[in-house]
Short mmCIF file of C-alpha atoms in Angstrom, two decimals:
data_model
loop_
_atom_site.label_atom_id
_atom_site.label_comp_id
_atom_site.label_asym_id
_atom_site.label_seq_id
_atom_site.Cartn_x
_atom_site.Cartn_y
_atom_site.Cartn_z
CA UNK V 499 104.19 121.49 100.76
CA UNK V 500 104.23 117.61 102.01
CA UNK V 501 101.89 115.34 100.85
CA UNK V 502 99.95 113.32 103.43
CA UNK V 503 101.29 110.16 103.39
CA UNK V 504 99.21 107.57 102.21
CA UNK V 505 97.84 104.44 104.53
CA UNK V 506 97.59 101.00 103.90
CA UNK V 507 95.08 98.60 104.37
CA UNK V 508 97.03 96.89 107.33
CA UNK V 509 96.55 100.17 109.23
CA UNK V 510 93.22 100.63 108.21
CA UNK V 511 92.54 96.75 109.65
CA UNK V 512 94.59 97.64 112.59
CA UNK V 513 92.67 100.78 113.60
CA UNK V 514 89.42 98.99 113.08
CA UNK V 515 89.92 96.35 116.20
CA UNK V 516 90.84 99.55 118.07
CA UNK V 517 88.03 101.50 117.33
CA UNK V 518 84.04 101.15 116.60
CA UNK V 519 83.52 104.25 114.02
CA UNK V 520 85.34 105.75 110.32
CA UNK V 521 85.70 108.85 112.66
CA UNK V 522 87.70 107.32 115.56
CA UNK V 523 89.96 105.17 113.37
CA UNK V 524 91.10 108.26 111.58
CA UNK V 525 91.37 109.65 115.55
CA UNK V 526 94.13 106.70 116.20
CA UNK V 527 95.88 106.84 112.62
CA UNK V 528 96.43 110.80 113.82
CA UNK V 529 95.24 112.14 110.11
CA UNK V 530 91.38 113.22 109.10
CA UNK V 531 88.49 112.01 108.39
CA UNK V 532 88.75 113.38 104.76
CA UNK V 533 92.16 111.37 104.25
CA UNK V 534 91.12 108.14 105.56
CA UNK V 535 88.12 107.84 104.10
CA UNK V 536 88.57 107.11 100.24
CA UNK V 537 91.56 104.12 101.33
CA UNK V 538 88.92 102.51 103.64
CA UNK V 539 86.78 102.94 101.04
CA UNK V 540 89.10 101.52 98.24
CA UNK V 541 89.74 98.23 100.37
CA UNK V 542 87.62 95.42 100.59
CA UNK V 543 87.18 92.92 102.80
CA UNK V 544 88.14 89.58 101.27
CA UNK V 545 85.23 87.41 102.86
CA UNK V 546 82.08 90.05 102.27
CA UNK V 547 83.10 92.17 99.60
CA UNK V 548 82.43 95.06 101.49
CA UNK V 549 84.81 98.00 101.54
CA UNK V 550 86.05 98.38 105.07
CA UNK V 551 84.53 102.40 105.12
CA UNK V 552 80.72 100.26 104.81
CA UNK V 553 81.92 97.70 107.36
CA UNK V 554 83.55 100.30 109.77
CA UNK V 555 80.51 103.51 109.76
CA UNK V 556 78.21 103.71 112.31
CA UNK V 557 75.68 105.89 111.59
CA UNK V 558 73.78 105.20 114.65
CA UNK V 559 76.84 105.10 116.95
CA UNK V 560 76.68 101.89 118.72
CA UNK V 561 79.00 101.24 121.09
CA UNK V 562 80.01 104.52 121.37
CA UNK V 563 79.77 106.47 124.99
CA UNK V 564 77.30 108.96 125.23
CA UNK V 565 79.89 111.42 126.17
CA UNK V 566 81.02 110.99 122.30
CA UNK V 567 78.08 111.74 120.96
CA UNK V 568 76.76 115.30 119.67
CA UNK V 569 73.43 115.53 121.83
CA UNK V 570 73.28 117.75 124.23
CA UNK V 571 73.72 115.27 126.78
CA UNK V 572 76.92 113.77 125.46
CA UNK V 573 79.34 116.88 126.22
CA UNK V 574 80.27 115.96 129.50
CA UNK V 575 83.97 115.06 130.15
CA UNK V 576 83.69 111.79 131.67
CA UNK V 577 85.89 110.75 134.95
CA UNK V 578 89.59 110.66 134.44
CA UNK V 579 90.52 107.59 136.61
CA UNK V 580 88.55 105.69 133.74
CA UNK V 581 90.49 107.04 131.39
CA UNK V 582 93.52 106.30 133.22
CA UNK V 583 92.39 102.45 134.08
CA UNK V 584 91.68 102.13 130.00
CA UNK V 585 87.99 101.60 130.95
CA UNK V 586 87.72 104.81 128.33
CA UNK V 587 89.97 104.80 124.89
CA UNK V 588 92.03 108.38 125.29
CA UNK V 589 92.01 109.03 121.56
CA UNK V 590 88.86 110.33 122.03
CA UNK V 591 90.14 113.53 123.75
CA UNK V 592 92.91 116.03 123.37
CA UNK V 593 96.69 115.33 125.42
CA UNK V 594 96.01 118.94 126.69
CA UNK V 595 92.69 117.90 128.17
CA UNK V 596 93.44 115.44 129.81
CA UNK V 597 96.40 116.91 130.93
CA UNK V 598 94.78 119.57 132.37
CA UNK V 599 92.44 116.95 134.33
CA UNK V 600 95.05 114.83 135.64
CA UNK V 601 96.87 118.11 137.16
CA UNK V 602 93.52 119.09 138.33
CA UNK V 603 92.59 115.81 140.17
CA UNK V 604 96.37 115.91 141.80
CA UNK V 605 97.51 112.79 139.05
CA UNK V 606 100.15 114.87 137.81
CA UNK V 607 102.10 117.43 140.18
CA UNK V 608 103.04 120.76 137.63
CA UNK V 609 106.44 120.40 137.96
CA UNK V 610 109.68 118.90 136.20
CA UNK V 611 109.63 114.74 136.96
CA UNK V 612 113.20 115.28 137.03
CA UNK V 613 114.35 118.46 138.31
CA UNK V 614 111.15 119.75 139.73
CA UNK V 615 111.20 123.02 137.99
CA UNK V 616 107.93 125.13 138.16
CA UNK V 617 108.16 128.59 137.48
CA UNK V 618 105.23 130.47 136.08
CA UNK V 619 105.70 132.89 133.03
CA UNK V 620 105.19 136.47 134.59
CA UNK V 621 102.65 137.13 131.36
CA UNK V 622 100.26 134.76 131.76
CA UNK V 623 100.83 131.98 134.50
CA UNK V 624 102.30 129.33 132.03
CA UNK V 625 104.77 126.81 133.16
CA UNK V 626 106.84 125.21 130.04
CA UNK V 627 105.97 121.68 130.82
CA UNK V 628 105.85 118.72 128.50
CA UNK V 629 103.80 115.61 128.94
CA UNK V 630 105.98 112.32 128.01
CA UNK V 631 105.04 108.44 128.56
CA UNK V 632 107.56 106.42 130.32
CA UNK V 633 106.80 103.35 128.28
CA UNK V 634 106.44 105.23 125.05
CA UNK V 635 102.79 104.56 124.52
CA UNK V 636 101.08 107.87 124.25
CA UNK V 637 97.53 105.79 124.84
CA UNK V 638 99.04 104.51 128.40
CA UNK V 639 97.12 107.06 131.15
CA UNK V 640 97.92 104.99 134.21
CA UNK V 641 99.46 106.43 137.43
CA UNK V 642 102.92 107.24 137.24
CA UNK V 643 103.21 106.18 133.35
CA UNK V 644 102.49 109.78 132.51
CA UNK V 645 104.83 112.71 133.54
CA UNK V 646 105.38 116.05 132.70
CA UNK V 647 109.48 117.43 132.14
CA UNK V 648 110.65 121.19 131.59
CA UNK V 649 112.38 122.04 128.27
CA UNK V 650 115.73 121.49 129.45
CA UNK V 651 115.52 117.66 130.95
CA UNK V 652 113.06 116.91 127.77
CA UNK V 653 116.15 117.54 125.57
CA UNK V 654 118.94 116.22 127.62
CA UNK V 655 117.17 112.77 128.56
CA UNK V 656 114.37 112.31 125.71
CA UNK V 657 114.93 114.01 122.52
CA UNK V 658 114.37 117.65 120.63
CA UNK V 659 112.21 120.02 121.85
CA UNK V 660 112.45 122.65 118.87
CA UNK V 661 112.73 121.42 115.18
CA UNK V 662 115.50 123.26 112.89
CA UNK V 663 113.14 125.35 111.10
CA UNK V 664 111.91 126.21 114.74
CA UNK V 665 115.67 126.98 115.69
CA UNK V 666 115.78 128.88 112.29
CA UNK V 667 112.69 131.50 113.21
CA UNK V 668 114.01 131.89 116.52
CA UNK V 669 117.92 132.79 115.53
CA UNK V 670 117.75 134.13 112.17
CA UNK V 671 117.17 137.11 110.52
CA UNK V 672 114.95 136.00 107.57
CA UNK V 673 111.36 134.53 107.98
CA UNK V 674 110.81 130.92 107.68
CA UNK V 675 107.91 128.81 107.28
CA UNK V 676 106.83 125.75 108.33
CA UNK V 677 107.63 125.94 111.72
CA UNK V 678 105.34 125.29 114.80
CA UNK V 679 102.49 127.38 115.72
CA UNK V 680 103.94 128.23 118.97
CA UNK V 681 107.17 130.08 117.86
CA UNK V 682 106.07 133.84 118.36
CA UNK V 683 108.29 136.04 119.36
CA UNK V 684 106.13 139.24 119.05
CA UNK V 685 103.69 139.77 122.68
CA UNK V 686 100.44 140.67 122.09
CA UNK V 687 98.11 143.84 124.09
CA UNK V 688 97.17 141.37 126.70
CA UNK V 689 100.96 139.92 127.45
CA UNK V 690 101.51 143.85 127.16
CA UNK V 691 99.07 144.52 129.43
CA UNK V 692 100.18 141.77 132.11
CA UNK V 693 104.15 142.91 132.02
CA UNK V 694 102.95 146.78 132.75
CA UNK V 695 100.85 145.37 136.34
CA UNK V 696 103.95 143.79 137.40
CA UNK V 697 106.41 146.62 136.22
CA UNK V 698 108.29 144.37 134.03
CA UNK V 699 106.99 145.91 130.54
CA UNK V 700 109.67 148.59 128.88
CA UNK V 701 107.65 150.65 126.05
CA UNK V 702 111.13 151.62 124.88
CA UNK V 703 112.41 147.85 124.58
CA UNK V 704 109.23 147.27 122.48
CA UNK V 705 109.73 149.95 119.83
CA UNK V 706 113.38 149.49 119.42
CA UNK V 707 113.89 147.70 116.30
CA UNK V 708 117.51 146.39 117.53
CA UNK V 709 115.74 144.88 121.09
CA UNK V 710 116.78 141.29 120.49
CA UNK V 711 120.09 142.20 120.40
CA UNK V 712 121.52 142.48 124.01
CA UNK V 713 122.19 145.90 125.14
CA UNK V 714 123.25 148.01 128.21
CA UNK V 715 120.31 149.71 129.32
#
């Protein structure tokens, strides 16, 4: 297993002017809470003496929105042009949910940028869509910076879409590990249950061990 990889005090410094909590720096380094904390805590600031965790918590969580916060009152996803005019930093949510906001409000159109592909999956309405960044800066939200590309473009104009031990699970014959969480090839009752209200589920295909090899029916 790979060993986190361990972060300097330049990113540490770097993640402070970005941030205004331990919790959200760890947010824009992408790694937790637990990892970052004992290197904050190891480096001191030269002109206090303080280690940056001390001079980075806040406890009381000033400066923070309210939306941040765990009161009851602070759940509330806050509006997405703000997010998108950098009035709001977007580490603080998921890609996904503001994904799902931007093709809500009519930001984003659910479709291939490039080819305009947008066909649903028959088991549970899914169209495979990838968010990019045109300028490469996953924090840029703004209008038209953000896009979303089907499988096939994303790997012809911007890079892989499966890693090898990806590729390896889907093709092979042995099982492999470390591959992404979204490589399942078995469906589940409900994606059963789906295929059989739209005539498209074959028992027969299901319980044949040799049904990923292609076959006359």
């Amino acid at each position: 297993m790979a060993r986190p990889k361990p972060i300097t005090k330049e990113q540490c410094l770097a993640a402070m002017k970005q941030t205004r909590s331990v919790l959200a720096a760890a947010r824009y380094l992408n790694c937790s809470y637990q990892h970052l904390k004992p290197y904050m805590q190891a480096y001191k600031d030269e002109e206090t003496g303080l280690s940056l965790f001390e001079l980075h918590k806040n406890q009381s969580g000033k400066g923070i929105p309210k939306f941040m916060s765990n009161s009851p009152f602070g759940k509330k996803m806050p509006s997405i042009e703000d997010v998108m005019n950098g009035k709001i930093d977007s580490n603080s949510f998921s890609p996904d949910k503001l994904k799902f906001k931007m093709v809500e409000a009519g930001y984003l159109v659910e479709e291939c940028y490039w080819c305009g592909f947008n066909e649903k999956r028959d088991i549970d309405g899914k169209i495979p869509l990838i968010m990019f960044f045109k300028d490469s800066n996953k924090n840029n939200y703004k209008d038209g910076n953000c896009q979303l590309s089907c499988y096939n473009c994303y790997f012809i104009k911007l890079g892989n879409v499966f890693t090898e031990k990806d590729l390896e699970s889907l093709e092979g014959h042995k099982t492999t590990y470390k591959t992404s969480d979204a490589v399942n090839l078995q469906l589940d009752d409900f994606q059963k249950e789906q295929l059989k209200k739209i005539g498209k589920f074959d028992p027969k295909v299901d319980d044949d061990p040799y049904s990923l090899v292609s076959r006359k029916k």
